[in-house]
Amino acid sequence: MTRNALILLLLIPLFTVGKETKKVTITSLFPPYREVFFVLKSDTSIRDGEYKLISEGKTLILGYYKMGLKDSLWTSFNMEGQLRIKGCYSQNSRIGVWEYYNDKQELEQKFDFTDNVLLLYRTQFANHPFRIVSGSDTIHAILDRPPLFLGGQTRINEFINSQITFPLHKKNDKYLGTVYIEFLIDSTGRASEHHILKGLFPGCNDEALRVVKMIPDEWIPGIYNGRFVTVNYVIPIVFDEKTFKNFSILP
């Protein structure tokens, strides 16, 4: 046996030990969920292997880590077990075509992250006029394509439900109604200048504004006459008895 071959045989067990994993389970009481994943025995800060997020016995997210980074196919489901999001990661970056489904199991959006191209979308605002902002000038018009959030309206709703809390009045009375938050989405998809267009109780106003500002900057800009444009966008935040019973965690 040559010297190099002997060294290789001696090193193989070391590599094998380094890649050994152990199962980890993390439980949260509120919101109620359980994370199950694997970490390297040699470095428990590094996830490696299958990942699951489970709530009330239902799997909400399935995925895979490779040396601490999201890898391969990731899927998420709602509390009814319906498919919500499906797509692949490579070294923590989304690649290829991702599919986003609404609660009716309709394909709401398809986006190719490799080529950075929107392939398909559904929106209730297709024929809705928007206020287009160009310097100090504004016009109202129906766009070729309205501004869209990556993943669709369903993903916005899930994010809001996962972040918002129901403010209480000093007498512990809940205020029911809707707060309208307006902001700009510019020609690059950046959101800015958030403000209250129509408010409710100050605590609800503050909470609605806080959460809308937290929405990830993953907007796809609107198109008018073949060009990306800056538009005003409005998100209603509804405070009612049904608003905050569920939670969502996005992959």
mmCIF file of C-alpha atoms in Angstrom:
data_model
loop_
_atom_site.group_PDB
_atom_site.id
_atom_site.type_symbol
_atom_site.label_atom_id
_atom_site.label_comp_id
_atom_site.label_asym_id
_atom_site.label_seq_id
_atom_site.Cartn_x
_atom_site.Cartn_y
_atom_site.Cartn_z
ATOM 1 C CA MET A 1 0.000 0.000 0.000
ATOM 2 C CA THR A 2 1.424 3.377 -0.988
ATOM 3 C CA ARG A 3 1.993 6.128 1.551
ATOM 4 C CA ASN A 4 -0.720 8.395 0.008
ATOM 5 C CA ALA A 5 -3.294 5.608 0.037
ATOM 6 C CA LEU A 6 -2.547 4.912 3.690
ATOM 7 C CA ILE A 7 -3.023 8.591 4.591
ATOM 8 C CA LEU A 8 -6.347 8.630 2.737
ATOM 9 C CA LEU A 9 -7.587 5.595 4.652
ATOM 10 C CA LEU A 10 -6.643 7.248 7.914
ATOM 11 C CA LEU A 11 -8.488 10.466 7.009
ATOM 12 C CA ILE A 12 -11.786 8.845 5.889
ATOM 13 C CA PRO A 13 -12.947 8.059 9.449
ATOM 14 C CA LEU A 14 -12.290 11.671 10.434
ATOM 15 C CA PHE A 15 -14.496 12.979 7.619
ATOM 16 C CA THR A 16 -17.184 10.447 8.519
ATOM 17 C CA VAL A 17 -17.198 11.474 12.176
ATOM 18 C CA GLY A 18 -17.289 15.151 11.204
ATOM 19 C CA LYS A 19 -20.478 14.627 9.202
ATOM 20 C CA GLU A 20 -22.326 12.618 11.866
ATOM 21 C CA THR A 21 -25.516 14.375 12.927
ATOM 22 C CA LYS A 22 -27.913 14.343 15.832
ATOM 23 C CA LYS A 23 -31.590 15.202 16.017
ATOM 24 C CA VAL A 24 -32.741 18.402 17.729
ATOM 25 C CA THR A 25 -36.308 19.311 18.722
ATOM 26 C CA ILE A 26 -37.316 22.816 19.795
ATOM 27 C CA THR A 27 -40.805 23.421 21.181
ATOM 28 C CA SER A 28 -42.662 26.728 21.468
ATOM 29 C CA LEU A 29 -45.845 27.176 23.479
ATOM 30 C CA PHE A 30 -46.955 30.407 21.819
ATOM 31 C CA PRO A 31 -47.349 30.250 18.970
ATOM 32 C CA PRO A 32 -47.594 26.467 19.380
ATOM 33 C CA TYR A 33 -45.093 24.747 17.132
ATOM 34 C CA ARG A 34 -42.263 22.249 17.135
ATOM 35 C CA GLU A 35 -39.067 22.417 15.050
ATOM 36 C CA VAL A 36 -37.272 19.169 14.245
ATOM 37 C CA PHE A 37 -33.895 19.254 12.517
ATOM 38 C CA PHE A 38 -30.410 17.777 12.557
ATOM 39 C CA VAL A 39 -27.078 19.323 13.513
ATOM 40 C CA LEU A 40 -23.491 18.192 13.181
ATOM 41 C CA LYS A 41 -22.224 16.378 16.251
ATOM 42 C CA SER A 42 -18.886 18.081 15.718
ATOM 43 C CA ASP A 43 -20.500 21.551 15.688
ATOM 44 C CA THR A 44 -24.075 21.745 16.964
ATOM 45 C CA SER A 45 -24.489 25.291 15.592
ATOM 46 C CA ILE A 46 -24.500 23.891 12.041
ATOM 47 C CA ARG A 47 -27.738 22.389 10.732
ATOM 48 C CA ASP A 48 -27.325 19.536 8.284
ATOM 49 C CA GLY A 49 -30.147 17.372 7.006
ATOM 50 C CA GLU A 50 -33.933 17.376 7.019
ATOM 51 C CA TYR A 51 -35.916 20.196 8.640
ATOM 52 C CA LYS A 52 -39.567 20.141 9.780
ATOM 53 C CA LEU A 53 -41.818 22.693 11.415
ATOM 54 C CA ILE A 54 -44.919 21.148 12.981
ATOM 55 C CA SER A 55 -47.963 22.705 14.649
ATOM 56 C CA GLU A 56 -50.838 20.815 16.241
ATOM 57 C CA GLY A 57 -49.598 17.636 14.612
ATOM 58 C CA LYS A 58 -49.531 19.170 11.123
ATOM 59 C CA THR A 59 -46.377 19.741 9.114
ATOM 60 C CA LEU A 60 -46.138 23.378 8.005
ATOM 61 C CA ILE A 61 -42.636 23.425 6.508
ATOM 62 C CA LEU A 62 -40.408 20.720 5.021
ATOM 63 C CA GLY A 63 -36.883 21.470 3.920
ATOM 64 C CA TYR A 64 -33.235 20.518 3.984
ATOM 65 C CA TYR A 65 -30.010 22.085 5.242
ATOM 66 C CA LYS A 66 -26.522 21.443 3.920
ATOM 67 C CA MET A 67 -23.717 22.593 6.186
ATOM 68 C CA GLY A 68 -25.854 25.283 7.784
ATOM 69 C CA LEU A 69 -27.391 26.621 4.573
ATOM 70 C CA LYS A 70 -30.827 26.022 3.088
ATOM 71 C CA ASP A 71 -30.548 23.556 0.217
ATOM 72 C CA SER A 72 -32.697 21.514 -2.167
ATOM 73 C CA LEU A 73 -36.519 21.526 -2.168
ATOM 74 C CA TRP A 74 -38.469 23.478 0.464
ATOM 75 C CA THR A 75 -42.241 23.334 0.779
ATOM 76 C CA SER A 76 -44.723 24.996 3.126
ATOM 77 C CA PHE A 77 -48.349 24.193 3.930
ATOM 78 C CA ASN A 78 -51.204 25.965 5.679
ATOM 79 C CA MET A 79 -52.999 24.648 8.757
ATOM 80 C CA GLU A 80 -55.409 22.724 6.524
ATOM 81 C CA GLY A 81 -52.514 20.817 5.000
ATOM 82 C CA GLN A 82 -52.763 22.592 1.655
ATOM 83 C CA LEU A 83 -49.614 23.360 -0.317
ATOM 84 C CA ARG A 84 -48.639 27.030 -0.078
ATOM 85 C CA ILE A 85 -45.070 27.439 -1.364
ATOM 86 C CA LYS A 86 -42.694 25.173 -3.275
ATOM 87 C CA GLY A 87 -39.183 25.915 -4.511
ATOM 88 C CA CYS A 88 -35.490 25.099 -4.255
ATOM 89 C CA TYR A 89 -32.581 26.669 -2.417
ATOM 90 C CA SER A 90 -28.875 26.486 -3.161
ATOM 91 C CA GLN A 91 -26.556 27.793 -0.448
ATOM 92 C CA ASN A 92 -29.382 29.822 1.150
ATOM 93 C CA SER A 93 -30.399 31.460 -2.141
ATOM 94 C CA ARG A 94 -33.645 30.727 -3.947
ATOM 95 C CA ILE A 95 -33.063 29.249 -7.390
ATOM 96 C CA GLY A 96 -35.194 28.089 -10.296
ATOM 97 C CA VAL A 97 -38.976 28.387 -10.444
ATOM 98 C CA TRP A 98 -40.898 28.888 -7.204
ATOM 99 C CA GLU A 99 -44.650 28.316 -7.005
ATOM 100 C CA TYR A 100 -47.016 30.113 -4.624
ATOM 101 C CA TYR A 101 -50.571 28.875 -4.040
ATOM 102 C CA ASN A 102 -53.557 30.614 -2.451
ATOM 103 C CA ASP A 103 -56.081 29.115 -0.027
ATOM 104 C CA LYS A 104 -58.181 27.877 -2.939
ATOM 105 C CA GLN A 105 -55.184 25.846 -4.109
ATOM 106 C CA GLU A 106 -54.918 28.037 -7.189
ATOM 107 C CA LEU A 107 -51.446 28.838 -8.454
ATOM 108 C CA GLU A 108 -51.207 32.488 -7.429
ATOM 109 C CA GLN A 109 -47.695 33.230 -8.617
ATOM 110 C CA LYS A 110 -44.678 31.657 -10.334
ATOM 111 C CA PHE A 111 -41.283 33.335 -10.193
ATOM 112 C CA ASP A 112 -38.006 32.216 -11.748
ATOM 113 C CA PHE A 113 -35.256 33.272 -9.347
ATOM 114 C CA THR A 114 -32.483 32.095 -11.650
ATOM 115 C CA ASP A 115 -33.534 34.439 -14.463
ATOM 116 C CA ASN A 116 -35.332 36.942 -12.170
ATOM 117 C CA VAL A 117 -38.536 36.695 -14.214
ATOM 118 C CA LEU A 118 -42.186 36.697 -13.133
ATOM 119 C CA LEU A 119 -43.824 33.857 -15.047
ATOM 120 C CA LEU A 120 -47.414 33.937 -13.758
ATOM 121 C CA TYR A 121 -49.535 35.924 -11.335
ATOM 122 C CA ARG A 122 -53.093 36.365 -10.095
ATOM 123 C CA THR A 123 -54.207 39.618 -8.530
ATOM 124 C CA GLN A 124 -57.465 41.264 -7.576
ATOM 125 C CA PHE A 125 -55.982 44.622 -8.617
ATOM 126 C CA ALA A 126 -55.611 43.871 -12.345
ATOM 127 C CA ASN A 127 -58.246 46.499 -13.269
ATOM 128 C CA HIS A 128 -57.771 48.712 -10.237
ATOM 129 C CA PRO A 129 -56.574 52.296 -10.940
ATOM 130 C CA PHE A 130 -53.414 53.358 -9.128
ATOM 131 C CA ARG A 131 -51.957 56.771 -8.443
ATOM 132 C CA ILE A 132 -48.735 56.956 -10.455
ATOM 133 C CA VAL A 133 -46.138 59.344 -9.030
ATOM 134 C CA SER A 134 -43.586 61.051 -11.279
ATOM 135 C CA GLY A 135 -41.765 63.849 -9.498
ATOM 136 C CA SER A 136 -44.404 66.364 -8.424
ATOM 137 C CA ASP A 137 -46.929 65.007 -10.926
ATOM 138 C CA THR A 138 -49.481 62.265 -10.312
ATOM 139 C CA ILE A 139 -51.980 60.529 -12.561
ATOM 140 C CA HIS A 140 -54.627 57.883 -11.934
ATOM 141 C CA ALA A 141 -54.522 54.986 -14.359
ATOM 142 C CA ILE A 142 -54.978 51.256 -14.750
ATOM 143 C CA LEU A 143 -51.509 49.747 -15.054
ATOM 144 C CA ASP A 144 -50.223 47.189 -17.537
ATOM 145 C CA ARG A 145 -49.294 45.225 -14.427
ATOM 146 C CA PRO A 146 -49.971 46.389 -10.866
ATOM 147 C CA PRO A 147 -47.265 46.220 -8.213
ATOM 148 C CA LEU A 148 -47.090 42.744 -6.722
ATOM 149 C CA PHE A 149 -45.640 41.224 -3.596
ATOM 150 C CA LEU A 150 -43.390 38.239 -4.212
ATOM 151 C CA GLY A 151 -45.564 35.255 -3.329
ATOM 152 C CA GLY A 152 -48.841 37.075 -3.803
ATOM 153 C CA GLN A 153 -51.519 38.518 -1.550
ATOM 154 C CA THR A 154 -51.734 35.280 0.421
ATOM 155 C CA ARG A 155 -48.105 35.642 1.484
ATOM 156 C CA ILE A 156 -48.694 39.247 2.607
ATOM 157 C CA ASN A 157 -51.665 38.119 4.699
ATOM 158 C CA GLU A 158 -49.611 35.335 6.277
ATOM 159 C CA PHE A 159 -46.831 37.743 7.165
ATOM 160 C CA ILE A 160 -49.232 40.232 8.746
ATOM 161 C CA ASN A 161 -50.967 37.498 10.759
ATOM 162 C CA SER A 162 -47.612 36.220 12.001
ATOM 163 C CA GLN A 163 -46.465 39.632 13.253
ATOM 164 C CA ILE A 164 -49.452 41.638 14.432
ATOM 165 C CA THR A 165 -50.908 41.834 17.924
ATOM 166 C CA PHE A 166 -54.327 43.120 18.971
ATOM 167 C CA PRO A 167 -53.873 46.384 20.926
ATOM 168 C CA LEU A 168 -56.040 46.913 23.986
ATOM 169 C CA HIS A 169 -57.586 50.179 25.110
ATOM 170 C CA LYS A 170 -56.832 51.349 28.658
ATOM 171 C CA LYS A 171 -60.187 49.846 29.701
ATOM 172 C CA ASN A 172 -59.223 46.558 27.993
ATOM 173 C CA ASP A 173 -61.828 47.146 25.307
ATOM 174 C CA LYS A 174 -60.925 45.930 21.833
ATOM 175 C CA TYR A 175 -61.419 48.393 19.009
ATOM 176 C CA LEU A 176 -62.788 46.731 15.875
ATOM 177 C CA GLY A 177 -62.358 48.177 12.406
ATOM 178 C CA THR A 178 -59.823 48.759 9.646
ATOM 179 C CA VAL A 179 -56.666 50.843 9.447
ATOM 180 C CA TYR A 180 -55.473 51.810 5.953
ATOM 181 C CA ILE A 181 -51.720 52.197 5.479
ATOM 182 C CA GLU A 182 -50.475 53.966 2.355
ATOM 183 C CA PHE A 183 -46.914 53.923 1.013
ATOM 184 C CA LEU A 184 -44.905 54.224 -2.189
ATOM 185 C CA ILE A 185 -43.564 51.326 -4.241
ATOM 186 C CA ASP A 186 -40.961 52.779 -6.573
ATOM 187 C CA SER A 187 -39.803 51.603 -9.993
ATOM 188 C CA THR A 188 -37.216 49.306 -8.393
ATOM 189 C CA GLY A 189 -39.706 47.673 -6.014
ATOM 190 C CA ARG A 190 -38.567 49.559 -2.914
ATOM 191 C CA ALA A 191 -41.258 50.540 -0.373
ATOM 192 C CA SER A 192 -41.069 53.883 1.463
ATOM 193 C CA GLU A 193 -43.011 56.808 2.971
ATOM 194 C CA HIS A 194 -45.442 54.665 4.978
ATOM 195 C CA HIS A 195 -48.220 56.616 6.657
ATOM 196 C CA ILE A 196 -51.769 56.201 7.943
ATOM 197 C CA LEU A 197 -54.310 57.017 5.253
ATOM 198 C CA LYS A 198 -57.353 56.277 7.420
ATOM 199 C CA GLY A 199 -57.042 55.328 11.053
ATOM 200 C CA LEU A 200 -58.913 53.866 13.987
ATOM 201 C CA PHE A 201 -57.838 53.882 17.628
ATOM 202 C CA PRO A 202 -54.225 55.191 18.136
ATOM 203 C CA GLY A 203 -53.007 51.814 19.407
ATOM 204 C CA CYS A 204 -54.378 50.082 16.296
ATOM 205 C CA ASN A 205 -52.905 52.782 14.062
ATOM 206 C CA ASP A 206 -49.452 52.373 15.572
ATOM 207 C CA GLU A 207 -49.574 48.585 15.374
ATOM 208 C CA ALA A 208 -50.797 48.549 11.779
ATOM 209 C CA LEU A 209 -48.089 51.004 10.721
ATOM 210 C CA ARG A 210 -45.396 49.028 12.564
ATOM 211 C CA VAL A 211 -46.315 45.738 10.897
ATOM 212 C CA VAL A 212 -46.694 47.108 7.364
ATOM 213 C CA LYS A 213 -43.269 48.720 7.665
ATOM 214 C CA MET A 214 -41.896 45.270 8.575
ATOM 215 C CA ILE A 215 -43.153 43.621 5.371
ATOM 216 C CA PRO A 216 -40.022 42.408 3.530
ATOM 217 C CA ASP A 217 -38.909 44.587 0.617
ATOM 218 C CA GLU A 218 -39.839 41.931 -1.929
ATOM 219 C CA TRP A 219 -42.097 43.993 -4.146
ATOM 220 C CA ILE A 220 -42.293 43.626 -7.921
ATOM 221 C CA PRO A 221 -42.820 47.139 -9.332
ATOM 222 C CA GLY A 222 -45.842 48.150 -11.373
ATOM 223 C CA ILE A 223 -45.651 48.661 -15.130
ATOM 224 C CA TYR A 224 -47.364 51.426 -17.100
ATOM 225 C CA ASN A 225 -46.934 51.933 -20.851
ATOM 226 C CA GLY A 226 -44.204 49.307 -20.800
ATOM 227 C CA ARG A 227 -42.117 51.027 -18.100
ATOM 228 C CA PHE A 228 -41.623 50.441 -14.386
ATOM 229 C CA VAL A 229 -43.309 53.220 -12.407
ATOM 230 C CA THR A 230 -43.657 54.513 -8.852
ATOM 231 C CA VAL A 231 -47.160 54.143 -7.413
ATOM 232 C CA ASN A 232 -49.088 54.658 -4.206
ATOM 233 C CA TYR A 233 -50.165 51.392 -2.613
ATOM 234 C CA VAL A 234 -52.665 50.856 0.209
ATOM 235 C CA ILE A 235 -52.870 47.907 2.613
ATOM 236 C CA PRO A 236 -55.918 47.553 4.892
ATOM 237 C CA ILE A 237 -55.268 46.041 8.323
ATOM 238 C CA VAL A 238 -58.476 44.602 9.769
ATOM 239 C CA PHE A 239 -58.890 44.378 13.527
ATOM 240 C CA ASP A 240 -61.732 41.958 14.297
ATOM 241 C CA GLU A 241 -62.434 38.894 16.405
ATOM 242 C CA LYS A 242 -61.094 36.505 13.735
ATOM 243 C CA THR A 243 -57.923 38.314 12.800
ATOM 244 C CA PHE A 244 -55.309 36.770 15.072
ATOM 245 C CA LYS A 245 -56.342 33.170 15.701
ATOM 246 C CA ASN A 246 -53.782 31.662 13.330
ATOM 247 C CA PHE A 247 -50.086 32.125 12.797
ATOM 248 C CA SER A 248 -47.741 31.503 9.912
ATOM 249 C CA ILE A 249 -44.002 31.020 9.523
ATOM 250 C CA LEU A 250 -42.641 31.455 6.021
ATOM 251 C CA PRO A 251 -39.810 29.375 4.561
#
